[in-house]
Tab-separated table of C-alpha atoms in Angstrom:
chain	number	residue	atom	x	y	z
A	22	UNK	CA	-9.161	-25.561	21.088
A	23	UNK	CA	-12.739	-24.452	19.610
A	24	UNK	CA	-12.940	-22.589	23.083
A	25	UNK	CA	-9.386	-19.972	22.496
A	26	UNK	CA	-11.408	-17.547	19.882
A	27	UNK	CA	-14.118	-16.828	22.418
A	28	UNK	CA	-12.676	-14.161	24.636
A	29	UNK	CA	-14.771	-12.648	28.068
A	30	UNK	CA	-15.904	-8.684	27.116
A	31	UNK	CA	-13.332	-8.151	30.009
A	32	UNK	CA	-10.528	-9.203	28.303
A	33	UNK	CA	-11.035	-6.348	25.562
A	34	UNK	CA	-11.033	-3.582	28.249
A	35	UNK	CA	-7.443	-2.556	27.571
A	36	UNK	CA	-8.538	-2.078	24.157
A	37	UNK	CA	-11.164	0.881	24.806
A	38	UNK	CA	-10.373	2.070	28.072
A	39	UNK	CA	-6.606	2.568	29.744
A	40	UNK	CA	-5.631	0.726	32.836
A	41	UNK	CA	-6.842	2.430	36.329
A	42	UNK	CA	-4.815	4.657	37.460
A	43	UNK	CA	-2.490	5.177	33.938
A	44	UNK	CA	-2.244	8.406	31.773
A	45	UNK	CA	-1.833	6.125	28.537
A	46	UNK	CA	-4.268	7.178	25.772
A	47	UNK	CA	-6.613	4.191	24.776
A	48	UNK	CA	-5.106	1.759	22.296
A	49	UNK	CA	-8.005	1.636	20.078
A	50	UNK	CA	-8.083	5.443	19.998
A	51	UNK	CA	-4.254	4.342	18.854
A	52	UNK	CA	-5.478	2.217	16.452
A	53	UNK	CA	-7.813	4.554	14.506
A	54	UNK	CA	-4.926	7.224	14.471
A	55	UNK	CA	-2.749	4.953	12.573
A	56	UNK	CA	-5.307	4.138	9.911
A	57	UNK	CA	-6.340	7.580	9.262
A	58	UNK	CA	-2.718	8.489	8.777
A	59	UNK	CA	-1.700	5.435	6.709
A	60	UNK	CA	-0.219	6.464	3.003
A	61	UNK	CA	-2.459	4.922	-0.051
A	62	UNK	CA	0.333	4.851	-2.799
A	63	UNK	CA	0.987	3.311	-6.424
A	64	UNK	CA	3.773	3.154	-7.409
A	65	UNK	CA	5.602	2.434	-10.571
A	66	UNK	CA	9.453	0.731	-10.967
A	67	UNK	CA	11.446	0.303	-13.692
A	68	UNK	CA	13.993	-2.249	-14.724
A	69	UNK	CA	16.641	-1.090	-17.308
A	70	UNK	CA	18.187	-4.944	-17.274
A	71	UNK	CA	14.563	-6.047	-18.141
A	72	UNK	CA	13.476	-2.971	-19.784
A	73	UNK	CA	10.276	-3.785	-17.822
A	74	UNK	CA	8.177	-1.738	-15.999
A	75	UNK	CA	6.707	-2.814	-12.806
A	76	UNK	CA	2.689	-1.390	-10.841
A	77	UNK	CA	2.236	-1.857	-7.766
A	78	UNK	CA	0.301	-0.383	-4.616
A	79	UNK	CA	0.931	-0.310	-1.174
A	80	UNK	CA	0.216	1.627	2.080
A	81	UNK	CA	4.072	1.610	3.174
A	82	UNK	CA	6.208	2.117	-0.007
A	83	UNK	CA	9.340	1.534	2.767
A	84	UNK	CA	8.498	-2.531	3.474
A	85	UNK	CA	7.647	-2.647	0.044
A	86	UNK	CA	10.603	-1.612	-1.677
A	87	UNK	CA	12.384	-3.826	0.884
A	88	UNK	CA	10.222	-6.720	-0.086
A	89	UNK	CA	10.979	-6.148	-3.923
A	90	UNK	CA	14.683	-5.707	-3.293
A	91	UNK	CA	14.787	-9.429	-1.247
A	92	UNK	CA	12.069	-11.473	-3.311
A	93	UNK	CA	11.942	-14.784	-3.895
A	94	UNK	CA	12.354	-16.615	-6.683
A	95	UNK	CA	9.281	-17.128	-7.700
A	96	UNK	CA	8.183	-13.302	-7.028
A	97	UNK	CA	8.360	-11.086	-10.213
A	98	UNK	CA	10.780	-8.752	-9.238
A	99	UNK	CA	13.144	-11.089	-8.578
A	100	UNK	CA	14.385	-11.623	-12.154
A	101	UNK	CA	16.360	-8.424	-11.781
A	102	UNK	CA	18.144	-6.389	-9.292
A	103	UNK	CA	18.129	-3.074	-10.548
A	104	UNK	CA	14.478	-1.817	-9.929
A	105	UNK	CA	14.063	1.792	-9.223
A	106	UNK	CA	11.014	3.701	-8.341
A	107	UNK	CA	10.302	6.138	-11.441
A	108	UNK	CA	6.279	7.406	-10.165
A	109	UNK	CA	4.594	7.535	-6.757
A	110	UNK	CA	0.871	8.436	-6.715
A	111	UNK	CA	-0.411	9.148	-2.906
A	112	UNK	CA	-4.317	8.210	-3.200
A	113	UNK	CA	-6.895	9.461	-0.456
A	114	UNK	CA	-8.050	6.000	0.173
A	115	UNK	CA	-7.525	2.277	-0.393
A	116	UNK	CA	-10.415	2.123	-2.863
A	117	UNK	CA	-8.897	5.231	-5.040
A	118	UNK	CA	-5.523	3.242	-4.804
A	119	UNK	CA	-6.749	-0.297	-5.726
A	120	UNK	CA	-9.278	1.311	-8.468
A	121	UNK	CA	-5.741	3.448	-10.192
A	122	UNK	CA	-3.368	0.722	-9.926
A	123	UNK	CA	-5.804	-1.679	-11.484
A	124	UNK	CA	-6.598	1.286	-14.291
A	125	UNK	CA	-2.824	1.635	-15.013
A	126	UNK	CA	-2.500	-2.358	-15.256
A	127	UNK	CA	-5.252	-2.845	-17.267
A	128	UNK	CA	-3.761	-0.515	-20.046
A	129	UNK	CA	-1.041	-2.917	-20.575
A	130	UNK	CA	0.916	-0.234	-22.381
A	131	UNK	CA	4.833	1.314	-21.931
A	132	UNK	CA	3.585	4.163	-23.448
A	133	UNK	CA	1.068	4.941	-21.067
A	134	UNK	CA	3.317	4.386	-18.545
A	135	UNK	CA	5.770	6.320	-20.028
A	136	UNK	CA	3.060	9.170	-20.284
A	137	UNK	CA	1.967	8.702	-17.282
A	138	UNK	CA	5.765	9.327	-15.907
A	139	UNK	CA	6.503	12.290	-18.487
A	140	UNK	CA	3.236	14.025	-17.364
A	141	UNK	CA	2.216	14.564	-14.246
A	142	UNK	CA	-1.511	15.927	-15.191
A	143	UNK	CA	-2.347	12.738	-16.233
A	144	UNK	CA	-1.877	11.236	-13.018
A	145	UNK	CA	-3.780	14.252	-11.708
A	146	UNK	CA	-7.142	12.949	-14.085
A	147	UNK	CA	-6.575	9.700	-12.474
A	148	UNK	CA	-7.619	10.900	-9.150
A	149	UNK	CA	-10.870	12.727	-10.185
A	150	UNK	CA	-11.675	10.183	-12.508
A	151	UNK	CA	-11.361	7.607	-9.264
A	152	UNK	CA	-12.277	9.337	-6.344
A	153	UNK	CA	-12.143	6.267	-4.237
């Protein structure tokens, strides 16, 4: 119904304020915690079978990797099975994240991402030169 999205400004009280009575901290206070401690990471895997590297970025590299390991066939990483992380980059933000992992992509090079593996101050110039 056009009439479910339309909620009463009681029904978000949980959200801001706990129940009567309760010692539970405010979900939305909650909320905000979790985002301000979320991870920002790119990551890079390699395939050996392929000889293929793969960029990526994510804000839980655990889901992730367990999304790459059980892809579907028509998901990239599914043409192999032997993907292995081989660089992590934690970012301050989702913007720095995005901005690098679209940087490394757009360089369409195994040597940079070689480079990129086999030095680590490179990927240390990435973050100035994208501070998010």
């Amino acid at each position: 119904r056009a009439s479910d999205w339309y909620q009463s400004p009681d029904s978000y009280r949980g959200w801001f304020e706990p129940k009567r009575g309760s010692f539970q901290k405010p979900r939305i206070a909650w909320l905000f915690s979790f985002i301000y401690f979320m991870n920002f990471i790119v990551y890079i895997l390699l395939s050996e079978k392929l000889n293929r590297y793969y960029t990526g970025a994510t804000s839980n590299i655990d889901v992730r990797m367990d999304f790459h390991e059980n892809a579907e066939n028509h998901k990239y990483t599914h043409k192999a099975d032997d993907w292995q992380t081989v660089f992590t980059l934690e970012c301050e933000n989702k913007s720095q994240m995005l901005s690098i992992e679209k940087h490394i992509k757009s360089m369409k090079s195994k040597v940079y991402i070689q480079n990129l593996i086999k030095y680590p101050e490179m990927a240390a110039k990435l973050k100035i030169q994208y501070p998010g």
